[in-house]
Amino acid sequence: MNSCIDFSQTPVTSVFGINSFSNAVMRERLPKNVFRELLEVQSGDKELTLEVAEVVAGAMKDWAIEKGATHYTHWFQPLTGLTAEKHESFIAPTAEGKVLMEFSGKELIKGEPDASSFPSGGLRATFEARGYTAWDTTSPAFLKQDPTGTTLCIPTAFVGYYGHALDKKVPLLKAMAAINRQAMRVLRALGNTASTRVISTMGPEQEYFLVDKALFDRRPDLLLTGRTVFGSMPAKGQEMEDHYYGAIKERVALFMRELNYELWKVGVAAKTQHNEVAPNQFELAPIYASSNVAADANQLVMETIQKVARRHGMEALLHEKPFAGVNGSGKHNNWSLATDDGLNLLEPGDDPSANARFLLFAAAVVAAVDRYATLIRSAAATAGNDHRLGANEAPPAIISIFFGSVLSDVLDALADGKAAASRGDLRMQLGVTSLPSLPLDLSDRNRTSPFAFTGNKFEFRMVGSSQSIATANTYLNTAVSQVLAEFADRLEAAADKAGTMQALIKEYYGRHRRVVFNGNGYAEDWVAEAARRGLPNIRSTVDALAVLVQPATVELFETHLVLTRAELESRYHIYLEKYSKQINIEAGVMIDMVRRQVFPAGTAFAGSLAQAAGSLAAIGAISAPQEKRAKRLAELLQESVDEADRLERVLAEAQETAGELARAKLFLDKVVPQMVALRARVDPLEKLVAKDAWPLPTYEDLLFRL
Ligand code: ADP
Ligand code: MG
């Protein structure tokens, strides 16, 4: 257990951010002019100079060493979706055989990890292994502190020799710059002179499961793939709805307390925690931040959940679908747009002009989400998420927006050019001078929508629990940037701004409102209704990824300087490859578990039944039940072995298929269904073997024991 913190003696306020080299720390430790210049660099108004970096590096080093750091690392996010770090110690030898602790501006600004083993999707050949990490001044450096030591972590971008983005941060920063440019054009055209920057904000709700570590260790599938490839449901699942928001068990509460403190120390504002729907499923939500800082923080959240869980004898599962038969885990992405002077552009205000602005930005989101629905869908495309999207607990694979009936009525009335609409306390005049006034609590709740307006933000619910949120935010910001650019073009040219604004809402909302759906997204008839509306329903990762290399996507990302064609192609290849690799491992684990655990155990148990039947018959006792069970087991064993052999064959076929797309398709079309077929034999087998004779911890153990 962690000894660093005595919780009872440590007020949160004295812990929060102690291991974060935040702007507050920098304000204290940097000369005034340097700090001021750094702020300008952060907001994009100035280029970073080596002189400034030199001073910051010195202050950062002193701060880190005072807190016990011996090493630093450029902390980055390669396209694996994980984080990477290569530790360097601060030591520099002196002529007399001693060392000094040094850290230069150059070392702060730029690192050169050997990049050859990170996926580049063809952006660089292995012999051109060069990759560079570059300091991201907008995301605070932090200390990783645990019993093994203290390391200064510097959030960095990761680019190739020719400047290609090899990570998830560079495109996100560029997409944030794009939406800043376009949203500012719109605001200026509307007469706003006070705001100087628009920032995309993000608050991700992270779901995860906890399982007892000793049980986890006995499941090769959990160890190697993060999910159970076999397991039949116990008598109880989540049907009692007694876990959701239920009282948190003490063991879990102790874990959560330590998790919160660890996150608070590095400046991550962990805020909300609760039991989720499935047994042993939980959620953590931090207070939102800029998308970039939030994406870094979410990586830390995932890592810290896993680390702290182990200290408490548990393993955290971040996989999207660790257990069949109960809910999977997602990551709800709460997204909005804020100005530097405190306006939330997706929040209705209490004066007409704020409402008009809100409706304009809301219309932009609707248009972007409809026009780029397949792109946004692809942000949630992973092998793990294929189990969720379209399955009955998760939002379906169809992108739709929930607004609630009040707002939908307002927007519909605007689109239809109706003179007035009224609804309850809402009176709406659609004259140019008197824009609608909106009631405050606009939206009811809808848990089934993949893209729900929740009063002052949109909640994109498709993203998988193990994914980096950078991707979803990059796509979302870029898509909305395009529509805002079209708005800005029109507004800048218009003499009558208010009239143009209203025309834009009418035109864009009218054209794209088919994507708005306030009903039950889990209902069968929504699938048919969505098809009638022409909304795409892309169920598999392999199909969802295709959009990345389509001409309209390339044009979108190139126009807004977010990703080039080559960078998009590389991502397409990497994500397809990742899909294939993940299924490959899962199928391999299945075959291995059947042959080395299920088959021997099942055989031994069937044999003991047959033997018992013989002994019973010998004394003239009834032996039919034993014999019958032994026979049924033998049948299922035979079928399991056959299905495993078949899986081995299609797996070999997939492995030998050339080309990322063809290979991924084979995994999707042949390997995955064969995995399902195999599981359909093994799970009933489990139910016929004595619990003590079964070699794997069961769902009952994994889901209910903590
Ligand atoms: P809900 O009950 O709708 O899920 P919460 O208040 O619990 O809403 O917020 C969920 C997440 O949304 C939190 O991480 C919160 O910080 C975040 N959030 C709130 N406002 C915004 C915003 N303007 N932009 C982005 N995220 C936000
Ligand atoms: Mg929520």
XYZ file of C-alpha atoms and ligand atoms in Angstrom:
734
model
C 0.000 0.000 0.000
C 1.153 3.529 -0.687
C 2.876 5.106 2.231
C 3.320 8.554 0.710
C 0.085 10.021 2.007
C -1.537 9.927 5.404
C -5.043 10.679 4.215
C -6.425 11.603 7.605
C -3.730 14.258 8.074
C -3.622 15.625 4.574
C -6.102 18.235 3.422
C -6.831 18.054 -0.279
C -5.940 21.690 -0.804
C -2.402 21.062 0.418
C -2.024 18.127 -1.949
C -3.655 19.387 -5.122
C -1.090 20.060 -7.800
C 1.987 19.574 -5.603
C 3.516 17.454 -8.344
C 2.430 19.654 -11.228
C 4.679 22.333 -12.708
C 1.619 24.423 -13.314
C 1.360 28.036 -14.316
C 0.902 28.869 -10.636
C 4.282 27.303 -9.851
C 5.878 28.949 -12.838
C 4.501 32.328 -11.835
C 6.306 31.921 -8.528
C 9.538 30.533 -9.866
C 10.130 32.324 -13.154
C 11.257 35.918 -13.657
C 8.210 38.044 -14.489
C 9.180 38.756 -18.083
C 9.934 35.107 -18.817
C 6.636 33.989 -17.348
C 4.791 36.608 -19.375
C 6.513 35.482 -22.546
C 5.687 31.862 -21.798
C 2.013 32.763 -21.457
C 2.189 34.318 -24.916
C 3.786 31.143 -26.244
C 1.007 29.090 -24.646
C -1.697 31.135 -26.292
C 0.015 30.870 -29.661
C 0.908 34.540 -29.938
C 4.662 34.007 -29.832
C 7.274 31.450 -30.833
C 9.232 29.819 -28.072
C 12.816 31.061 -27.918
C 15.780 29.106 -26.635
C 16.427 31.845 -24.054
C 12.991 31.369 -22.516
C 13.310 27.579 -22.656
C 16.680 27.818 -20.911
C 15.203 29.714 -17.975
C 12.160 27.460 -17.723
C 14.350 24.343 -17.891
C 16.458 25.614 -14.988
C 13.409 26.350 -12.851
C 11.775 23.059 -13.770
C 14.902 21.123 -12.879
C 15.333 22.857 -9.502
C 11.681 22.253 -8.667
C 11.864 18.586 -9.667
C 15.118 17.926 -7.828
C 13.807 19.564 -4.655
C 11.047 17.003 -4.816
C 13.428 14.127 -5.246
C 13.510 13.655 -9.011
C 16.593 12.021 -10.485
C 15.333 11.587 -14.030
C 13.264 13.379 -16.619
C 11.362 12.040 -19.572
C 9.669 13.416 -22.624
C 6.227 11.918 -22.210
C 4.432 11.331 -25.507
C 1.512 9.574 -27.116
C 2.463 7.391 -30.064
C -0.255 5.947 -32.271
C -0.574 2.884 -30.081
C -2.993 5.020 -28.052
C -0.773 4.568 -25.000
C 1.899 6.829 -23.588
C 5.628 6.369 -23.981
C 8.568 7.571 -21.949
C 12.326 7.226 -22.105
C 14.022 8.268 -18.907
C 17.209 10.345 -18.806
C 18.951 11.173 -15.601
C 19.911 14.769 -14.900
C 23.534 13.865 -14.212
C 26.403 15.414 -16.120
C 29.975 14.346 -15.282
C 32.598 16.847 -14.133
C 36.306 16.667 -14.861
C 37.004 15.516 -11.295
C 34.809 12.446 -11.599
C 31.762 13.927 -9.866
C 28.415 14.809 -11.335
C 26.268 17.898 -11.637
C 22.536 17.843 -12.105
C 21.838 19.531 -15.417
C 18.910 20.161 -17.672
C 19.175 22.573 -20.592
C 16.611 24.476 -22.599
C 17.521 22.308 -25.568
C 16.767 19.160 -23.606
C 13.449 20.636 -22.551
C 12.442 21.656 -26.072
C 13.492 18.619 -28.012
C 14.161 14.942 -27.449
C 15.141 12.217 -29.849
C 13.821 8.839 -28.813
C 14.576 5.909 -31.087
C 11.280 5.891 -32.890
C 11.729 2.765 -34.946
C 9.478 0.545 -32.866
C 6.519 2.885 -32.737
C 3.887 2.547 -35.436
C 4.315 5.046 -38.253
C 2.045 3.442 -40.835
C 4.585 3.878 -43.588
C 5.426 7.479 -42.720
C 8.958 6.482 -42.125
C 10.994 3.409 -43.000
C 12.642 1.616 -40.112
C 16.080 2.729 -41.250
C 14.966 6.342 -40.915
C 14.184 5.731 -37.297
C 14.486 9.339 -36.335
C 11.631 10.838 -34.428
C 11.567 13.936 -32.304
C 9.642 14.890 -29.250
C 8.864 18.571 -28.795
C 7.761 20.260 -25.577
C 4.065 21.133 -25.417
C 4.097 24.337 -23.388
C 0.325 24.223 -22.932
C 0.220 21.033 -20.862
C 1.954 21.217 -17.487
C 4.958 19.023 -16.691
C 4.421 16.737 -13.708
C 6.237 14.372 -11.395
C 5.602 10.677 -11.386
C 6.292 9.612 -7.873
C 6.175 6.059 -6.589
C 8.328 3.742 -4.503
C 10.648 3.232 -7.484
C 11.587 6.918 -7.627
C 10.550 10.290 -8.935
C 10.614 11.298 -12.581
C 9.901 14.642 -14.191
C 7.478 14.041 -17.077
C 7.317 16.641 -19.810
C 4.300 16.352 -22.123
C 5.604 16.400 -25.680
C 4.494 16.093 -29.265
C 6.076 13.337 -31.351
C 7.006 14.007 -34.970
C 9.077 12.285 -37.641
C 12.182 13.610 -39.357
C 10.137 15.272 -42.088
C 7.675 16.741 -39.645
C 4.954 14.103 -39.938
C 2.800 13.729 -36.851
C 3.547 10.344 -35.317
C 1.286 10.861 -32.344
C -2.158 11.882 -31.156
C -1.185 15.234 -29.688
C 0.009 17.083 -32.788
C -3.262 16.672 -34.714
C -5.261 17.573 -31.626
C -3.307 20.793 -31.111
C -3.741 21.614 -34.803
C -7.476 20.896 -34.664
C -7.753 23.147 -31.616
C -5.925 25.860 -33.552
C -8.332 25.357 -36.470
C -11.444 25.741 -34.364
C -9.925 28.751 -32.649
C -9.344 30.395 -36.045
C -12.808 29.719 -37.412
C -14.807 30.330 -34.240
C -12.971 33.630 -33.705
C -13.849 34.689 -37.262
C -17.504 34.010 -36.498
C -17.367 35.872 -33.187
C -15.635 38.864 -34.728
C -18.129 38.951 -37.578
C -20.874 39.010 -34.958
C -19.277 42.030 -33.351
C -17.469 40.377 -30.443
C -14.313 42.361 -29.766
C -13.611 41.156 -26.233
C -12.679 37.513 -26.710
C -9.263 36.712 -28.089
C -9.289 32.934 -28.194
C -11.691 30.009 -28.488
C -10.674 26.827 -26.743
C -12.278 23.420 -27.117
C -12.993 21.971 -23.696
C -13.333 18.367 -22.668
C -14.361 16.378 -19.635
C -14.087 12.628 -20.128
C -16.011 10.204 -17.907
C -13.861 7.095 -17.590
C -15.479 3.709 -16.991
C -13.566 0.654 -15.811
C -13.953 -2.675 -14.029
C -12.061 -3.910 -11.000
C -11.314 -7.571 -10.382
C -9.456 -9.302 -7.626
C -5.803 -9.665 -8.601
C -5.501 -13.303 -7.555
C -8.467 -14.205 -9.753
C -7.193 -12.072 -12.606
C -3.853 -13.861 -12.551
C -5.578 -17.178 -13.143
C -7.217 -15.994 -16.374
C -4.793 -16.007 -19.332
C -7.372 -14.152 -21.417
C -7.573 -11.231 -18.972
C -3.823 -11.142 -18.655
C -3.137 -11.119 -22.400
C -6.195 -9.406 -23.893
C -7.908 -7.503 -21.089
C -11.177 -9.348 -21.673
C -12.668 -12.750 -20.957
C -12.938 -14.815 -24.128
C -14.964 -17.466 -22.253
C -17.307 -17.358 -19.302
C -20.964 -18.026 -18.759
C -23.198 -15.687 -16.857
C -24.016 -16.580 -13.268
C -27.595 -16.614 -12.022
C -27.304 -12.914 -11.340
C -26.125 -10.261 -13.751
C -26.957 -6.554 -13.712
C -30.735 -7.051 -13.901
C -31.379 -5.982 -10.309
C -29.864 -2.577 -11.089
C -28.437 -2.624 -7.598
C -24.895 -1.676 -8.515
C -25.495 1.590 -10.372
C -24.876 4.454 -7.928
C -24.979 1.867 -5.113
C -22.960 2.240 -1.917
C -19.289 1.796 -2.734
C -17.668 -1.228 -1.081
C -14.990 -0.363 1.418
C -12.202 -2.045 -0.499
C -13.118 -0.058 -3.578
C -13.618 3.141 -1.599
C -10.103 2.827 -0.180
C -8.767 2.364 -3.674
C -10.723 5.377 -4.933
C -9.453 7.552 -2.114
C -5.871 6.799 -2.961
C -6.575 7.154 -6.675
C -8.037 10.611 -6.114
C -5.045 11.731 -4.072
C -2.600 10.444 -6.666
C -4.478 12.310 -9.393
C -4.856 15.473 -7.340
C -1.118 15.488 -6.682
C -0.405 15.744 -10.405
C -3.095 18.386 -10.840
C -5.815 16.185 -12.347
C -9.102 17.409 -10.882
C -10.766 14.049 -10.211
C -14.260 15.026 -9.193
C -16.936 12.368 -9.471
C -16.834 8.664 -8.720
C -19.554 6.086 -8.561
C -20.552 2.509 -9.150
C -21.595 1.917 -12.747
C -24.326 -0.311 -14.135
C -22.485 -3.628 -14.320
C -21.280 -5.379 -11.168
C -17.743 -4.304 -10.241
C -17.884 -1.517 -12.827
C -16.989 2.032 -11.810
C -16.598 5.508 -13.215
C -14.351 8.488 -12.606
C -14.910 11.944 -14.053
C -12.536 14.885 -13.694
C -13.438 18.544 -14.008
C -13.123 19.526 -17.644
C -10.105 21.281 -19.111
C -8.872 22.302 -22.548
C -9.065 19.279 -24.856
C -5.306 18.931 -24.974
C -4.773 19.061 -21.229
C -7.775 16.778 -20.736
C -6.369 14.232 -23.199
C -3.044 14.160 -21.343
C -4.844 13.950 -18.020
C -7.016 11.078 -19.221
C -3.922 9.083 -20.161
C -2.681 9.683 -16.632
C -6.061 8.703 -15.209
C -5.994 5.368 -17.028
C -2.427 4.668 -15.977
C -3.054 5.676 -12.370
C -6.235 3.607 -12.091
C -4.234 0.543 -13.058
C -1.295 1.352 -10.815
C -3.329 2.103 -7.710
C -5.591 -0.911 -8.267
C -2.543 -3.186 -8.070
C -1.552 -1.631 -4.756
C -4.937 -2.729 -3.475
C -4.683 -6.285 -4.762
C -6.916 -5.628 -7.745
C -6.590 -5.249 -11.491
C -8.412 -2.530 -13.378
C -9.861 -3.502 -16.743
C -10.044 -0.674 -19.261
C -11.195 -2.918 -22.098
C -14.476 -1.967 -23.786
C -16.053 -5.361 -23.187
C -14.362 -7.437 -20.513
C -17.473 -9.569 -19.886
C -20.174 -10.800 -22.223
C -23.669 -10.378 -20.857
C -23.143 -7.231 -18.817
C -22.447 -3.669 -19.901
C -19.160 -2.725 -21.460
C -17.140 0.390 -20.666
C -17.069 3.634 -22.542
C -15.653 7.051 -22.121
C -18.204 9.811 -22.407
C -16.597 12.801 -24.024
C -18.169 16.022 -22.802
C -17.167 18.645 -25.301
C -17.771 22.350 -25.629
C -16.250 25.588 -26.892
C -15.157 28.339 -24.523
C -13.677 31.770 -25.050
C -10.721 33.023 -23.060
C -13.008 35.586 -21.409
C -15.381 32.976 -20.089
C -18.161 32.501 -22.626
C -19.397 28.988 -23.241
C -20.438 29.094 -26.890
C -22.669 26.047 -26.484
C -24.600 27.426 -23.565
C -27.866 29.264 -24.070
C -27.736 32.604 -22.313
C -30.407 34.738 -20.806
C -30.265 37.506 -23.348
C -31.394 37.187 -26.953
C -27.993 37.793 -28.526
C -26.360 35.061 -26.434
C -29.150 32.733 -27.481
C -28.762 33.568 -31.119
C -25.045 32.873 -30.869
C -25.764 29.608 -29.124
C -28.229 28.542 -31.809
C -25.715 29.385 -34.506
C -22.976 27.281 -32.920
C -25.444 24.492 -32.174
C -26.481 24.511 -35.838
C -22.817 24.286 -36.790
C -22.419 21.199 -34.602
C -25.519 19.601 -36.106
C -24.297 20.246 -39.627
C -20.794 18.986 -38.872
C -21.981 15.849 -37.109
C -24.352 15.002 -39.945
C -21.956 15.782 -42.762
C -18.994 14.028 -41.133
C -20.952 11.308 -39.319
C -18.814 8.484 -40.637
C -15.642 10.281 -39.611
C -16.940 10.871 -36.105
C -18.098 7.265 -35.917
C -14.582 6.173 -36.875
C -13.163 7.986 -33.844
C -14.672 5.196 -31.767
C -13.617 2.341 -34.035
C -11.587 -0.282 -32.198
C -11.802 -4.046 -31.938
C -12.923 -3.723 -28.331
C -15.622 -1.202 -29.152
C -17.135 -3.470 -31.822
C -18.602 -5.431 -28.915
C -20.324 -2.307 -27.614
C -21.548 -0.224 -30.513
C -24.754 -1.720 -31.740
C -24.941 -4.151 -28.847
C -27.830 -3.368 -26.552
C -26.258 -1.359 -23.765
C -24.206 1.059 -25.767
C -25.250 3.743 -28.157
C -25.852 2.160 -31.541
C -23.314 2.552 -34.314
C -25.614 5.175 -35.854
C -24.582 8.741 -35.177
C -27.499 10.898 -34.064
C -27.883 13.980 -31.897
C -30.203 14.377 -28.946
C -31.417 17.901 -28.217
C -34.508 17.322 -26.168
C -37.890 18.391 -27.400
C -37.718 22.049 -26.345
C -34.588 22.896 -28.273
C -35.579 20.735 -31.213
C -38.838 22.642 -31.433
C -37.018 25.958 -31.431
C -34.603 24.862 -34.125
C -37.343 23.234 -36.168
C -39.417 26.378 -36.048
C -36.430 28.406 -37.205
C -35.722 25.963 -40.008
C -39.338 25.964 -41.121
C -39.503 29.731 -41.004
C -42.531 29.623 -38.761
C -43.528 33.015 -37.464
C -43.765 31.966 -33.874
C -43.723 28.907 -31.753
C -44.701 28.524 -28.188
C -44.289 25.707 -25.800
C -44.901 25.943 -22.092
C -43.054 28.943 -20.799
C -41.238 29.337 -24.045
C -42.385 32.153 -26.288
C -40.434 32.574 -29.362
C -40.504 35.487 -31.742
C -38.635 34.887 -34.920
C -38.255 38.457 -36.025
C -34.723 39.494 -36.802
C -34.585 41.892 -33.930
C -36.264 39.721 -31.345
C -34.478 36.428 -31.267
C -35.766 33.576 -29.187
C -35.415 33.519 -25.481
C -34.877 30.074 -24.091
C -35.724 28.542 -20.755
C -32.746 27.557 -18.659
C -33.088 23.844 -18.166
C -33.477 22.997 -21.770
C -32.681 19.416 -22.027
C -34.183 16.396 -20.446
C -31.942 13.377 -20.245
C -31.431 10.691 -22.809
C -28.964 7.929 -22.059
C -29.338 6.200 -25.392
C -28.049 8.922 -27.674
C -24.475 8.742 -28.951
C -24.253 12.525 -29.138
C -26.367 14.253 -26.544
C -26.745 17.918 -25.755
C -26.618 18.224 -21.975
C -27.367 21.874 -21.373
C -24.006 23.522 -22.007
C -21.991 20.870 -23.825
C -22.326 17.868 -26.075
C -21.617 14.424 -24.736
C -20.155 12.056 -27.322
C -20.715 8.645 -25.834
C -19.283 6.253 -28.381
C -15.626 6.471 -27.454
C -14.231 3.280 -25.943
C -12.935 3.111 -22.402
C -9.391 2.216 -23.452
C -9.063 4.836 -26.187
C -7.201 8.119 -26.197
C -9.737 10.926 -26.313
C -7.401 12.905 -28.547
C -8.758 11.252 -31.683
C -12.418 12.032 -31.047
C -11.579 15.624 -30.177
C -9.388 16.061 -33.217
C -12.135 14.883 -35.570
C -14.868 16.813 -33.817
C -12.954 20.086 -33.758
C -11.944 19.758 -37.385
C -15.440 18.910 -38.606
C -16.992 21.827 -36.726
C -14.196 24.140 -37.949
C -15.284 23.506 -41.527
C -18.884 24.547 -40.917
C -17.788 27.558 -38.870
C -15.518 28.579 -41.746
C -18.534 28.546 -44.068
C -20.499 30.583 -41.532
C -17.648 33.054 -41.176
C -17.398 33.515 -44.948
C -21.059 34.425 -45.115
C -21.149 36.567 -42.000
C -18.034 38.540 -42.890
C -19.504 39.418 -46.261
C -22.949 40.271 -44.949
C -24.255 43.749 -44.220
C -27.136 42.413 -42.171
C -25.419 40.210 -39.591
C -28.479 39.263 -37.583
C -30.449 38.378 -40.676
C -27.592 36.314 -42.058
C -27.206 34.547 -38.770
C -30.816 33.554 -38.806
C -30.588 32.492 -42.430
C -27.594 30.298 -41.630
C -29.376 28.574 -38.756
C -32.396 28.004 -40.954
C -30.394 26.706 -43.876
C -27.903 24.493 -42.052
C -30.213 23.132 -39.425
C -32.863 22.556 -42.059
C -30.474 20.654 -44.270
C -28.981 18.538 -41.497
C -31.740 18.013 -38.963
C -32.227 14.418 -40.075
C -29.383 13.629 -37.653
C -31.426 14.892 -34.702
C -33.239 12.107 -32.897
C -34.794 12.452 -29.459
C -36.214 8.958 -29.127
C -34.813 5.722 -27.780
C -31.562 4.990 -29.589
C -31.556 1.388 -28.388
C -34.925 0.572 -29.935
C -35.101 -1.767 -32.914
C -37.203 0.586 -34.993
C -34.608 3.342 -34.732
C -32.333 1.275 -36.954
C -35.011 1.179 -39.642
C -35.904 4.831 -39.123
C -32.247 5.856 -39.389
C -31.902 3.905 -42.617
C -34.949 5.689 -43.978
C -33.320 9.010 -43.090
C -30.176 7.936 -44.897
C -28.000 7.931 -41.797
C -25.015 5.592 -41.953
C -24.928 2.584 -39.623
C -21.414 1.219 -39.657
C -21.074 -1.722 -37.362
C -17.485 -2.802 -37.673
C -14.166 -1.123 -37.090
C -12.852 -2.300 -40.436
C -15.693 -0.597 -42.316
C -15.629 2.465 -40.090
C -11.959 3.167 -40.735
C -12.409 3.413 -44.507
C -13.527 7.038 -44.182
C -10.017 8.095 -43.153
C -8.720 7.872 -46.700
C -11.779 9.096 -48.571
C -11.291 12.286 -50.624
C -13.727 14.384 -48.577
C -11.856 13.492 -45.390
C -8.471 14.293 -46.872
C -9.808 17.604 -48.115
C -11.294 18.453 -44.723
C -8.116 17.757 -42.782
C -5.802 19.347 -45.336
C -7.944 22.490 -45.579
C -7.701 22.989 -41.838
C -4.025 22.028 -41.643
C -4.711 19.222 -39.192
C -3.547 16.084 -40.992
C -2.082 15.526 -44.453
C -3.114 12.780 -46.834
C 0.028 10.814 -45.900
C -0.727 11.184 -42.204
C -4.301 10.015 -42.716
C -3.164 7.031 -44.758
C -0.686 6.100 -42.071
C -3.394 6.203 -39.429
C -5.676 4.112 -41.594
C -2.995 1.435 -41.865
C -2.020 1.554 -38.223
C -5.585 1.272 -36.964
C -6.393 -1.620 -39.317
C -3.231 -3.371 -38.225
C -4.057 -2.802 -34.591
C -7.485 -4.328 -35.146
C -5.999 -7.429 -36.758
C -3.369 -7.816 -34.064
C -5.901 -7.561 -31.289
C -8.199 -10.210 -32.799
C -5.176 -12.354 -33.577
C -4.144 -12.399 -29.929
C -7.667 -13.069 -28.692
C -8.140 -15.988 -31.096
C -4.750 -17.403 -30.168
C -5.588 -17.196 -26.465
C -8.879 -18.991 -27.083
C -7.245 -21.880 -28.858
C -4.633 -22.174 -26.164
C -7.141 -22.077 -23.326
C -9.332 -24.694 -24.955
C -6.487 -27.085 -25.572
C -4.586 -26.635 -22.325
C -7.246 -25.810 -19.772
C -10.802 -26.445 -20.912
C -10.184 -29.750 -22.679
C -8.065 -31.378 -19.943
C -10.415 -30.232 -17.190
C -13.544 -31.215 -19.096
C -12.071 -34.576 -19.985
C -11.024 -35.304 -16.417
C -14.437 -34.400 -15.121
C -16.283 -36.420 -17.796
C -13.977 -39.327 -17.003
C -14.729 -39.127 -13.301
C -18.448 -39.107 -14.099
C -18.115 -42.148 -16.358
C -16.135 -43.899 -13.669
C -18.736 -43.042 -11.074
C -21.455 -44.298 -13.421
C -19.574 -47.609 -13.701
C -19.187 -47.940 -9.931
C -22.825 -47.106 -9.366
C -23.959 -49.610 -11.994
C -21.746 -52.251 -10.359
C -23.749 -52.038 -7.152
C -27.003 -51.943 -9.065
C -27.624 -48.228 -8.351
C -29.061 -45.753 -10.820
C -26.214 -44.392 -12.980
C -28.152 -42.761 -15.787
C -27.621 -39.104 -14.684
C -23.850 -39.544 -14.460
C -23.717 -41.334 -17.764
C -25.921 -38.783 -19.463
C -23.865 -35.858 -18.182
C -20.612 -37.575 -19.165
C -21.948 -38.143 -22.672
C -23.137 -34.559 -23.045
C -19.768 -33.337 -21.843
C -17.971 -35.595 -24.280
C -20.087 -34.180 -27.106
C -19.336 -30.591 -26.130
C -15.654 -31.438 -25.760
C -15.637 -32.910 -29.239
C -17.382 -29.829 -30.636
C -15.048 -27.486 -28.762
C -12.012 -29.230 -30.144
C -13.452 -29.138 -33.648
C -14.291 -25.463 -33.411
C -10.843 -24.705 -32.013
C -9.256 -26.556 -34.927
C -11.427 -24.598 -37.325
C -10.441 -21.370 -35.592
C -6.808 -22.312 -35.963
C -7.284 -22.770 -39.686
C -9.038 -19.465 -40.346
C -6.562 -17.754 -38.079
C -3.669 -19.082 -40.149
C -5.470 -17.955 -43.293
C -5.891 -14.453 -41.874
C -2.295 -14.280 -40.690
C -1.060 -15.186 -44.150
C -3.253 -12.671 -45.956
C -1.278 -9.830 -47.481
C -2.369 -6.202 -47.222
C -3.727 -4.515 -44.106
C -7.277 -4.133 -45.384
C -7.617 -7.661 -46.785
C -6.151 -9.082 -43.588
C -8.408 -7.064 -41.311
C -11.423 -8.092 -43.390
C -10.528 -11.738 -42.957
C -10.254 -11.282 -39.228
C -13.634 -9.597 -39.244
C -15.465 -11.950 -41.590
C -13.958 -15.303 -40.679
C -12.005 -15.224 -37.438
C -14.466 -13.277 -35.292
C -17.498 -15.466 -36.194
C -15.414 -18.576 -35.552
C -14.463 -17.199 -32.127
C -18.162 -16.791 -31.416
C -18.815 -20.361 -32.551
C -16.113 -21.717 -30.274
C -17.347 -19.777 -27.299
C -20.852 -21.115 -27.917
C -19.498 -24.620 -27.140
C -17.228 -23.787 -24.251
C -19.610 -21.678 -22.167
C -22.247 -24.448 -21.851
C -19.443 -26.855 -21.069
C -18.462 -24.724 -18.098
C -21.992 -25.085 -16.751
C -21.691 -28.885 -16.736
C -18.358 -29.154 -14.924
C -18.101 -29.061 -11.139
C -16.998 -25.603 -10.012
C -13.975 -27.032 -8.237
C -12.940 -28.900 -11.353
C -13.143 -25.868 -13.647
C -9.698 -24.353 -14.187
C -10.795 -20.725 -14.564
C -12.294 -18.256 -12.117
C -15.905 -17.860 -13.190
C -17.968 -14.754 -13.925
C -19.456 -15.138 -10.479
C -15.998 -14.813 -8.942
C -14.844 -12.038 -11.239
C -17.958 -9.888 -11.112
C -19.105 -10.305 -7.553
C -16.052 -10.907 -5.405
C -14.126 -7.867 -4.269
P -23.524 14.847 -16.674
O -24.314 14.573 -15.426
O -24.268 15.527 -17.757
O -22.733 13.690 -17.159
P -21.509 16.271 -15.202
O -21.722 17.592 -14.606
O -21.350 15.111 -14.311
O -22.594 16.059 -16.279
O -20.264 16.401 -16.123
C -19.703 15.360 -16.805
C -18.395 15.852 -17.339
O -18.609 16.967 -18.200
C -17.436 16.362 -16.259
O -16.145 15.884 -16.566
C -17.533 17.853 -16.429
O -16.370 18.527 -15.989
C -17.681 17.957 -17.924
N -18.109 19.290 -18.356
C -18.914 20.160 -17.731
N -18.982 21.314 -18.421
C -18.208 21.167 -19.524
C -17.836 21.996 -20.631
N -18.293 23.230 -20.741
N -16.992 21.492 -21.548
C -16.525 20.251 -21.451
N -16.824 19.436 -20.452
C -17.649 19.870 -19.492
Mg -22.487 12.064 -18.386
